[in-house]
Each structure stands twice: as C-alpha cells, then as structure tokens.
CSV table of C-alpha atoms in Angstrom, one decimal:
chain,number,residue,atom,x,y,z
D,1,MET,CA,0.0,0.0,0.0
D,2,THR,CA,1.2,3.5,-0.8
D,3,TYR,CA,1.1,6.0,2.1
D,4,THR,CA,1.4,9.8,1.9
D,5,VAL,CA,3.4,12.2,4.1
D,6,ASP,CA,2.2,15.8,4.6
D,7,LEU,CA,4.3,18.5,6.2
D,8,ALA,CA,2.9,21.4,8.1
D,9,PRO,CA,4.2,24.8,6.8
D,10,GLU,CA,6.1,25.3,10.0
D,11,VAL,CA,7.8,22.0,9.5
D,12,GLU,CA,8.9,23.0,6.0
D,13,LYS,CA,10.4,26.2,7.3
D,14,VAL,CA,12.4,24.4,10.0
D,15,LEU,CA,13.6,21.8,7.5
D,16,ALA,CA,14.9,24.6,5.3
D,17,THR,CA,17.1,25.8,8.2
D,18,LEU,CA,18.6,22.4,9.0
D,19,SER,CA,22.0,21.1,7.9
D,20,ASP,CA,22.1,18.2,5.5
D,21,ASP,CA,22.7,15.8,8.4
D,22,GLY,CA,19.7,17.3,10.2
D,23,ARG,CA,17.4,16.9,7.2
D,24,GLN,CA,18.7,13.3,6.8
D,25,GLU,CA,17.8,12.6,10.4
D,26,VAL,CA,14.3,14.0,10.0
D,27,MET,CA,13.7,12.0,6.8
D,28,GLU,CA,14.9,8.8,8.6
D,29,LEU,CA,12.5,9.5,11.5
D,30,ILE,CA,9.6,10.0,9.0
D,31,ALA,CA,10.5,6.9,7.0
D,32,ALA,CA,10.7,4.8,10.2
D,33,ALA,CA,7.3,6.0,11.3
D,34,LEU,CA,5.8,5.6,7.8
D,35,VAL,CA,6.7,2.0,7.4
D,36,ASN,CA,5.3,1.0,10.8
D,37,PRO,CA,1.6,1.9,10.8
D,38,LYS,CA,1.2,0.0,14.1
D,39,CYS,CA,3.0,3.0,15.8
D,40,TRP,CA,0.6,5.5,14.3
D,41,PRO,CA,-2.0,7.2,16.6
D,42,MET,CA,-5.7,6.6,15.8
D,43,PRO,CA,-6.4,8.0,12.3
D,44,GLY,CA,-8.3,11.2,12.0
D,45,GLY,CA,-8.4,12.1,15.6
D,46,TRP,CA,-6.6,14.5,17.9
D,47,ASP,CA,-4.0,11.9,18.9
D,48,TRP,CA,-0.4,12.3,18.0
D,49,THR,CA,2.9,10.5,18.3
D,50,LEU,CA,6.3,11.8,19.1
D,51,ARG,CA,9.4,10.1,17.5
D,52,SER,CA,12.8,11.1,18.5
D,53,GLY,CA,16.3,10.6,17.0
D,54,PRO,CA,19.7,11.4,18.4
D,55,ARG,CA,19.3,15.2,17.8
D,56,LEU,CA,15.8,15.9,16.6
D,57,TRP,CA,12.1,14.9,17.3
D,58,VAL,CA,9.1,14.9,15.0
D,59,VAL,CA,5.4,14.9,16.0
D,60,PHE,CA,2.8,13.4,13.7
D,61,THR,CA,-0.9,12.6,13.4
D,62,ALA,CA,-2.3,9.9,11.2
D,63,TYR,CA,-4.9,9.4,8.6
D,64,LEU,CA,-6.0,6.3,6.8
D,65,ASP,CA,-3.6,6.9,3.9
D,66,GLY,CA,-0.6,8.3,5.7
D,67,ILE,CA,0.8,10.7,8.3
D,68,ASP,CA,1.0,14.5,8.8
D,69,ILE,CA,4.2,15.9,10.3
D,70,VAL,CA,2.9,18.7,12.5
D,71,ALA,CA,6.0,19.7,14.4
D,72,LEU,CA,9.7,19.1,14.7
D,73,GLY,CA,12.6,20.4,16.8
D,74,PRO,CA,15.9,19.7,18.5
D,75,ASN,CA,16.0,17.3,21.4
D,76,GLY,CA,16.4,19.2,24.7
D,77,ASP,CA,14.3,22.0,23.3
D,78,LEU,CA,10.8,20.7,23.7
D,79,ALA,CA,9.5,24.2,24.5
D,80,GLN,CA,8.8,24.5,20.8
D,81,ALA,CA,6.4,21.5,21.1
D,82,ALA,CA,4.7,23.2,24.1
D,83,GLN,CA,4.3,26.4,22.1
D,84,ALA,CA,2.6,24.4,19.3
D,85,GLY,CA,0.1,23.1,21.9
D,86,LEU,CA,1.7,19.7,22.2
D,87,ARG,CA,2.7,18.1,25.5
D,88,PRO,CA,5.1,15.3,24.9
D,89,THR,CA,5.7,13.4,28.1
D,90,VAL,CA,8.8,11.4,27.3
D,91,ALA,CA,11.7,12.9,25.3
D,92,GLY,CA,13.9,10.6,23.3
D,93,ALA,CA,11.2,7.9,23.0
D,94,THR,CA,8.1,7.1,20.9
D,95,THR,CA,5.0,8.0,22.9
D,96,THR,CA,1.4,8.5,22.1
D,97,GLN,CA,-0.5,11.3,23.7
D,98,ARG,CA,-4.3,10.9,23.8
D,99,GLY,CA,-6.2,14.0,24.2
C-alpha cells in the first residue's frame, strides 16, 4: 500500500534551516514512522505520536492513507512543542498522547 506524508508549513520552514545531516535525520524519522503503521495514533483524531532521534524529534498525526508531520525540533528544546500546543511526556522515545 502507498502512504502519503504531509508536512505542516512550520515544519517545511524548519527543514529549510537544518543542515544536510539534520534533514537526513528528519527523513529517517519520518521513514521509520511511515513503514510502521502500528506505531501511528488513531487515524483522523486528535491523537499524535512523538518520535525522537539522536538530535531531533518529530510529532505526527495519522490518517487512513498516511501521516501528517505537525512539528519538529531539536532534542532538549521541547519548549517548541509546548508552544505548538503539544505536551510530549517522554523525550527521546516514541510515545502516544491521547487527548
């Protein structure tokens, strides 16, 4: 099955500022999430999942046909997630926030 990935405009802006290594890490996080639909939150709801790599994290929501990357930022600076209205509870791990 083919899945889609959408990027929020804010995510596109942050991606444009990252180094090649940073963009590569984000793409690897997205790819790892995309190929494992079992880790996706409930499609179409307000649930989201946080995935974290060595230096960066991404937050995504799910739909039946793919995922929507709604936020990303550097590890250790989860204030950006809080400003986006997200409340990750565990940095550096995959978590699902229901709410």
